[in-house]
Coordinates of C-alpha atoms in Angstrom, one line a residue:
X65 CA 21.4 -31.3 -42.6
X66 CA 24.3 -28.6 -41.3
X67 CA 24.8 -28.5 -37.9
X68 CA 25.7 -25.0 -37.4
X69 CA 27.3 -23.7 -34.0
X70 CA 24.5 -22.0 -32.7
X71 CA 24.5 -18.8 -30.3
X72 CA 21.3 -19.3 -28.6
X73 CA 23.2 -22.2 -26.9
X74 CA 26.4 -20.5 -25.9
X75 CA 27.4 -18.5 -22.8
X76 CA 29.7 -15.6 -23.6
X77 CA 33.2 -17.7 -22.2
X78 CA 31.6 -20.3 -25.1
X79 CA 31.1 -17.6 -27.8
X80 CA 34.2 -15.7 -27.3
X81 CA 36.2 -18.9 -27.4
X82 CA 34.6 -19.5 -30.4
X83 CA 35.2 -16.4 -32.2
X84 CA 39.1 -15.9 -30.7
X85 CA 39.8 -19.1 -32.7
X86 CA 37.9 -17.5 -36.4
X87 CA 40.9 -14.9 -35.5
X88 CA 38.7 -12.4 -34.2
X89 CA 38.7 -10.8 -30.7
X90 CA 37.3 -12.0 -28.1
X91 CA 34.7 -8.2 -27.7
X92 CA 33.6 -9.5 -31.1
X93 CA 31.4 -12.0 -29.1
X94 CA 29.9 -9.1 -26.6
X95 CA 29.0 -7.5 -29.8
X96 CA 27.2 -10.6 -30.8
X97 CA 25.4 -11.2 -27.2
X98 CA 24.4 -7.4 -27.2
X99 CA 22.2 -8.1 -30.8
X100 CA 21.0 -11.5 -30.2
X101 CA 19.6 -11.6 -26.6
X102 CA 19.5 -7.7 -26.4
X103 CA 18.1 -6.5 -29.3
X104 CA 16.2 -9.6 -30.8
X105 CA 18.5 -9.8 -34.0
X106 CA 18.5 -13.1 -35.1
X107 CA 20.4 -12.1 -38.5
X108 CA 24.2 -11.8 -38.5
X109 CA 23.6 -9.2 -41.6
X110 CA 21.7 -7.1 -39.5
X111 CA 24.9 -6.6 -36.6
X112 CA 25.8 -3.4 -38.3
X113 CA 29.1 -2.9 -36.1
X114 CA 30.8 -6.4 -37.4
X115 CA 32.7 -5.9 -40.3
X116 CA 31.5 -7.4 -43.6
X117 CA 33.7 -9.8 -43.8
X118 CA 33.2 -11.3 -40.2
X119 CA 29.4 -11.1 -41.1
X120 CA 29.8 -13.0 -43.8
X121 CA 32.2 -15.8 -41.8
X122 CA 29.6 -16.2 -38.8
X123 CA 26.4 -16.8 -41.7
X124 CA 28.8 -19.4 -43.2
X125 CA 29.6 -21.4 -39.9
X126 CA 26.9 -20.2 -37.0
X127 CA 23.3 -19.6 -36.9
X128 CA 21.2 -17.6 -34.1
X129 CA 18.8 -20.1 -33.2
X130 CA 18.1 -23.7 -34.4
X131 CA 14.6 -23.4 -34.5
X132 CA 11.9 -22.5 -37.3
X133 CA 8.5 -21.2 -36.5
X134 CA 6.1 -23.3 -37.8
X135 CA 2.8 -21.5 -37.2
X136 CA 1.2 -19.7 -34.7
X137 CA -2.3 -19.3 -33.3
X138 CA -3.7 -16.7 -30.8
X139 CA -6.6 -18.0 -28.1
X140 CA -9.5 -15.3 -27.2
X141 CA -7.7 -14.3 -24.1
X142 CA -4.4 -13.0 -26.5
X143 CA -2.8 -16.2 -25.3
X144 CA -0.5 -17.5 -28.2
X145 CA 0.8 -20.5 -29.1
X146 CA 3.7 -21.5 -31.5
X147 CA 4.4 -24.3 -33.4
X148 CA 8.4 -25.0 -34.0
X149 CA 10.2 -26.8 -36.5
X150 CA 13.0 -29.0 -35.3
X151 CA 16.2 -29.3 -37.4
X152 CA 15.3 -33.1 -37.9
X153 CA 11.3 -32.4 -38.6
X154 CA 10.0 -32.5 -35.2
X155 CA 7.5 -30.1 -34.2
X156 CA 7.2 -28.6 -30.9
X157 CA 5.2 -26.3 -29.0
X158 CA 5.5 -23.5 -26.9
X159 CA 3.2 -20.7 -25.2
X160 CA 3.1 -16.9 -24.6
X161 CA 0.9 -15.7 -22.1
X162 CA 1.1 -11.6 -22.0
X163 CA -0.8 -9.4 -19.8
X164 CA -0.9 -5.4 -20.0
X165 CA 2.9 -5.0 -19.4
X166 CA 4.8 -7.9 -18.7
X167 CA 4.6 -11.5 -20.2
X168 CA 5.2 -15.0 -19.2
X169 CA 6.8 -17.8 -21.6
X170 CA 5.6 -21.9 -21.5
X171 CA 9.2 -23.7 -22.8
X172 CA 9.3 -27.4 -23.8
X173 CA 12.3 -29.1 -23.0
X174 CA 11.4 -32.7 -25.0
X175 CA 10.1 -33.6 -27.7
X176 CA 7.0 -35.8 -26.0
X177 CA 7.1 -36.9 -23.1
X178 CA 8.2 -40.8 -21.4
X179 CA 6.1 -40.2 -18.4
X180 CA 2.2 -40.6 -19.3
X181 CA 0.4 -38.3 -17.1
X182 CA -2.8 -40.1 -17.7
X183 CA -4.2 -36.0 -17.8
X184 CA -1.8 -34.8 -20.1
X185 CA -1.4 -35.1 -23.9
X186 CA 2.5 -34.0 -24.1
X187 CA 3.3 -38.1 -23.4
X188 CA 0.4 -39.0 -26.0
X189 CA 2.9 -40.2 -28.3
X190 CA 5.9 -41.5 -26.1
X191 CA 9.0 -39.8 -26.2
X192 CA 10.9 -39.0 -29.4
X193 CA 14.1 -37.1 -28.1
X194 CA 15.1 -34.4 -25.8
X195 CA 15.7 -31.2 -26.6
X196 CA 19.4 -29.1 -26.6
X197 CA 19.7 -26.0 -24.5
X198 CA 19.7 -24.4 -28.1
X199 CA 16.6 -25.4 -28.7
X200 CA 15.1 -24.3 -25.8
X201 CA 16.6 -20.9 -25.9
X202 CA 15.9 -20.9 -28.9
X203 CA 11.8 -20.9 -28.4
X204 CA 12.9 -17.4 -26.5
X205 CA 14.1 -15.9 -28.9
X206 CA 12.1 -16.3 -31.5
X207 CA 8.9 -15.4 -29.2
X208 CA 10.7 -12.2 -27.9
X209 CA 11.4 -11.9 -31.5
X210 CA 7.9 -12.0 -32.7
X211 CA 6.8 -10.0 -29.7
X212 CA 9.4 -6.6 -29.5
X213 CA 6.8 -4.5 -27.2
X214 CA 6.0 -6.9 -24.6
X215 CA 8.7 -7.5 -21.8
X216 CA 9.1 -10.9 -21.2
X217 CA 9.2 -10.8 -17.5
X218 CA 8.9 -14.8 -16.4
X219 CA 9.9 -17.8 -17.9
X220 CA 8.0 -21.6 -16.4
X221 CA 9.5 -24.9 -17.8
X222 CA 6.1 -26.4 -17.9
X223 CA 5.6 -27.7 -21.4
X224 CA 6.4 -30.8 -23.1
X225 CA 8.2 -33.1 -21.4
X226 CA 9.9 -33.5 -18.0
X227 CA 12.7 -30.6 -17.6
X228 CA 14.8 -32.4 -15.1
X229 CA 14.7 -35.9 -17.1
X230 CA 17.1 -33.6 -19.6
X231 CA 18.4 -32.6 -16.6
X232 CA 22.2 -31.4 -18.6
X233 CA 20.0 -29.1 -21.5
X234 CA 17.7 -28.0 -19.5
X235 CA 20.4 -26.5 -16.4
X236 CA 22.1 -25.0 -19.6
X237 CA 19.1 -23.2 -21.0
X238 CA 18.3 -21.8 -17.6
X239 CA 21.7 -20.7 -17.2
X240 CA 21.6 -19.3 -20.6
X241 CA 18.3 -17.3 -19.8
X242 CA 19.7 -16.2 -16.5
X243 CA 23.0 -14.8 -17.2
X244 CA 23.2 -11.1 -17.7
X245 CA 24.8 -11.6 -20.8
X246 CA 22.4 -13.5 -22.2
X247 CA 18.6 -12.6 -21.8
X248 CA 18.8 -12.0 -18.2
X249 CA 15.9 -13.2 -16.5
X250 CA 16.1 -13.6 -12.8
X251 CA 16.5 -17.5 -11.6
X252 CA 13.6 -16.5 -8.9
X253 CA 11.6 -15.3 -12.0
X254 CA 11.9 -19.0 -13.5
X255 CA 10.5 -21.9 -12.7
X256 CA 11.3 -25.5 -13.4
X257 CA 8.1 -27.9 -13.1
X258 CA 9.0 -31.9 -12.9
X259 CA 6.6 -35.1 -12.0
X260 CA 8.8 -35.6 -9.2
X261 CA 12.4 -37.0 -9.6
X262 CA 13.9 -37.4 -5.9
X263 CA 18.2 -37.7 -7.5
X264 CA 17.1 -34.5 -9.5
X265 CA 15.9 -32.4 -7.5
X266 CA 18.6 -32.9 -4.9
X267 CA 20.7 -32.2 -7.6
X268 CA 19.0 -28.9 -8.1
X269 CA 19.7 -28.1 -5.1
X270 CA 23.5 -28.0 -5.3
X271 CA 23.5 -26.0 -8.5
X272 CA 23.2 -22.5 -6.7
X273 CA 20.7 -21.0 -8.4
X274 CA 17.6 -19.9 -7.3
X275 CA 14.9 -21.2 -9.7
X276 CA 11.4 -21.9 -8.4
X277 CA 10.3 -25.4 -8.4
X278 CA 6.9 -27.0 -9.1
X279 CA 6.1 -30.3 -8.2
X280 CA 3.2 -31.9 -10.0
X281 CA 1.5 -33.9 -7.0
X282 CA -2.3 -34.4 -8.2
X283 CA -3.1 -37.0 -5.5
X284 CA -2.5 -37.5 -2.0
X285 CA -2.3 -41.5 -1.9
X286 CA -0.3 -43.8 -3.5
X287 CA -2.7 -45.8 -5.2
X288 CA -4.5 -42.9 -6.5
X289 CA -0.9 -40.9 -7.8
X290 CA -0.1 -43.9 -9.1
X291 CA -3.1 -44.8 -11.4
X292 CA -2.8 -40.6 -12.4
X293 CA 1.6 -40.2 -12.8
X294 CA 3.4 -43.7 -13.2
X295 CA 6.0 -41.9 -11.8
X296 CA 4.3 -42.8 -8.9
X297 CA 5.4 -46.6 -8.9
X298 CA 9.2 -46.1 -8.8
X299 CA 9.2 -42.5 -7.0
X300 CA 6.0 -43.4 -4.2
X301 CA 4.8 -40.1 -2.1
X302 CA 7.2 -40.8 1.2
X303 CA 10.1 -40.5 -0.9
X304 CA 8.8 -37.4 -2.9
X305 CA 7.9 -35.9 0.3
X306 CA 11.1 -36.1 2.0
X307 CA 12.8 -34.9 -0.8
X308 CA 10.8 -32.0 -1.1
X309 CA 11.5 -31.2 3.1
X310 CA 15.2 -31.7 2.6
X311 CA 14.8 -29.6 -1.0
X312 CA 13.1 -26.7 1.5
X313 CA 15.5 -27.1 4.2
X314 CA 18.9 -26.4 2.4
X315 CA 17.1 -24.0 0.1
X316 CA 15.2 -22.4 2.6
X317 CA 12.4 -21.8 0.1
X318 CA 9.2 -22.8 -0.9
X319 CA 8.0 -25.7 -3.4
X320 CA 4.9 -25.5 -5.0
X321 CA 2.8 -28.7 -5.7
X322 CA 0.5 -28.7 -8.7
X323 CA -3.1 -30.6 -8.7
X324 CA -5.2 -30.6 -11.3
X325 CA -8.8 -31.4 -10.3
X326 CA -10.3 -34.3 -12.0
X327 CA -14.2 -34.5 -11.3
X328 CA -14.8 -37.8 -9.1
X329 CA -11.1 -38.5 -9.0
X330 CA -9.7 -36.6 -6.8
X331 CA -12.2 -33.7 -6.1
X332 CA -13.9 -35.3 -3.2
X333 CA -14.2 -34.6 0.4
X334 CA -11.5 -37.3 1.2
X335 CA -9.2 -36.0 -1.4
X336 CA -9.1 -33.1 0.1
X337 CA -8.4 -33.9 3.7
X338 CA -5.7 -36.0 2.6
X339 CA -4.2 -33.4 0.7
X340 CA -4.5 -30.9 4.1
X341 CA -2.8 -33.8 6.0
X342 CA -0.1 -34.8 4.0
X343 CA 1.1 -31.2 3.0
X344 CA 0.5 -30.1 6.7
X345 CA 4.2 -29.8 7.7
X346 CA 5.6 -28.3 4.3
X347 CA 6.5 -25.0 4.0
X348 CA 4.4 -24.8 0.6
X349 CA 1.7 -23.7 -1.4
X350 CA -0.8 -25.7 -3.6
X351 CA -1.3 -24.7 -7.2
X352 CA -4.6 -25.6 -8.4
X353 CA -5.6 -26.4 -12.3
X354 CA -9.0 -26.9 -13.7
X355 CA -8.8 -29.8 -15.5
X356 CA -8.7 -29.0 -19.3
X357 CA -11.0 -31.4 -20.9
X358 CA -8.7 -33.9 -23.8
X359 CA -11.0 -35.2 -26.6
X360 CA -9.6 -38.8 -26.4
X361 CA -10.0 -39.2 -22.8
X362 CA -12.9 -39.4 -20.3
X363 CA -12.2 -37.5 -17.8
X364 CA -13.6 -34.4 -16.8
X365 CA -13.4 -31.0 -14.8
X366 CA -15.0 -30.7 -11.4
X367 CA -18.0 -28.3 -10.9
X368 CA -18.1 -24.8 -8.9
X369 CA -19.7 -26.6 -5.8
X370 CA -17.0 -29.8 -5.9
X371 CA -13.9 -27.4 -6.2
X372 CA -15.7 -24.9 -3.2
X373 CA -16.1 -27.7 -1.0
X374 CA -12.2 -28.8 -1.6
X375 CA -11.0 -25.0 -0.9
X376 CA -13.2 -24.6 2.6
X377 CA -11.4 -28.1 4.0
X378 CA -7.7 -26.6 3.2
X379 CA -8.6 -23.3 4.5
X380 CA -9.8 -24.9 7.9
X381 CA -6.2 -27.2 7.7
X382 CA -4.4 -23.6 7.1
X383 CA -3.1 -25.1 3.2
X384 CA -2.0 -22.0 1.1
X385 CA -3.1 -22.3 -2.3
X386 CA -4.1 -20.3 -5.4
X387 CA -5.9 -21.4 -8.7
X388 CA -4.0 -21.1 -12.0
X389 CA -6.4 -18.7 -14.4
X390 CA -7.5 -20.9 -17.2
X391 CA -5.6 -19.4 -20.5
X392 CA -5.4 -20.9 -24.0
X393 CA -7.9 -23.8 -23.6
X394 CA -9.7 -22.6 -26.9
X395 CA -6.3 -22.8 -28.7
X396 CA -5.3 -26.3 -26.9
X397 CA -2.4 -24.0 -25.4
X398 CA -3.1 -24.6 -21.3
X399 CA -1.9 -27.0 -19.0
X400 CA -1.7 -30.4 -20.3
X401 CA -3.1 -30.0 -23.7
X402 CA 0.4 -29.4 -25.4
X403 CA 1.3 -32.8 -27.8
X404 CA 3.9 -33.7 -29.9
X405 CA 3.4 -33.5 -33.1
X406 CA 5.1 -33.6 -36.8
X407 CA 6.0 -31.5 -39.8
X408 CA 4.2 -32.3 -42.7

């Protein structure tokens, strides 16, 4: 298969080298920013202010975005999730949640995942490859694409895969997204979510910009985080926790921890003040998921009076915390139900 230069991968010093070497000037690549990221054009025939001739040059040796949509489907709620073709016959998945006038974008950054979250279907499978900041960009596009009326106002790195275990792509994508050049999201309007990667995350923290993190935390022991997130094993709680204080202390901002509640694993009484004590001294806030049920394993999601009962002990320990809406569970498009899977 051709393995086209691709803009969704490119920041404009990238492009406009690029196209100053096919002889062109180096506005030619503004030109092409302005219609890809800009006005959703993901055809080089369509950039009506590029001559013929240099339309006809880019078609031959670039492409917009190295993705092909696969298939769609749309939940009750209006949630969507899409299906994407990989150049080498991978299929990956993606999800757009929009509300009345703003919308927020699910982005994979692997194919799989290496990690087996024992809650979450994206390792199912193992991992099969990470993905290229092309790639990733590339599910933007094409959803902003499909979806011309809807601003796409946040971005959350939060579907298959561990984002800062392709540490490289994934810092490219984000900068890719971020730059005004490009689609021009604010970093505080994007989020990176990872299992908890100590190096990484320190190493986030000297990139400068000012993405949100999300820690997946799900248990407040080690035993218990451990038989949840493997993870666990070779990154235990004390050293996730200190990175996260240092992470707060040169950033000066928040992290968020994610726990999904898992009826009679970590829903109880105990759970909770565990939780309350161990985040007690963080400058954070707890993200709360209801579990979303996976055919193929037994476990299951905690009942009205369970999750009650875990929200009264953090609000006597002074935890802030929200609960994530449940969108796209009819679809298998919410948290932890995205899987790998392949082109037939």
């Amino acid at each position: 298969m051709d393995k086209k230069i691709v803009v969704a991968g490119m920041l404009l010093p990238e492009l406009s080298e690029v196209i100053t070497k096919m002889g062109e000037p180096g506005f030619r690549a503004k030109q092409i920013m302005e219609w890809v990221f800009k006005k959703n054009t993901l055809s080089f025939e369509r950039m009506s202010n590029l001559s013929a001739a240099l339309r006809q040059s880019l078609d031959a040796s670039m492409q917009v975005v190295s993705l092909r949509e696969s298939r769609s489907v749309v939940s009750a709620d209006k949630t969507v999730k899409y299906l994407f073709q990989t150049r080498d016959n991978n299929v990956i998945e993606s999800v757009f949640l929009p509300e009345s006038k703003r919308a927020t974008l699910c982005l994979s950054t692997q194919v799989g995942c290496a990690f087996g979250c024992t809650f979450c279907a994206s390792g199912a499978n193992g991992l099969a490859r990470d993905l290229s900041a092309d790639e990733i960009v590339s599910q933007v596009l094409l959803i902003k694409n499909a979806n011309p009326d809807t601003p796409l106002t946040n971005i959350v790195i939060m579907g298959m895969g561990e984002p800062l275990a392709n540490y490289e792509q994934t810092l490219k994508a984000v900068r890719i997204m971020n730059s005004p050049d490009c689609i021009g999201i604010a970093a505080r309007k994007i989020t990176i979510s990872t299992c908890g990667l100590p190096k990484e995350i320190m190493r986030l923290v000297k990139e400068g910009i000012q993405v949100e993190l999300s820690v997946s935390l799900h248990a407040a022991d080690d035993e218990l985080r451990t038989s949840l997130m493997p993870v666990n094993k070779k990154y235990p709680l004390f050293e996730l926790m200190n990175t996260a204080k240092e992470y707060i202390r040169q950033t000066n901002r928040i992290i968020t921890f994610e726990y999904v509640l898992i009826k009679g694993v970590n829903d109880r009484k105990e759970d909770a003040q565990r939780l309350a004590a161990l985040l007690s001294r963080i400058k954070c806030k707890v993200n709360f998921i209801t579990l979303n049920e996976l055919e193929d394993r037994k476990m299951f999601t905690s009942s009205p009076k369970e999750i009650e009962e875990f929200k009264q002990i953090l609000d006597k320990r002074g935890i802030h915390y929200t609960f994530r809406r449940k969108r796209g569970r009819d679809i298998q498009a919410a948290c932890g139900q995205l899987r790998m899977a392949h082109s037939s």
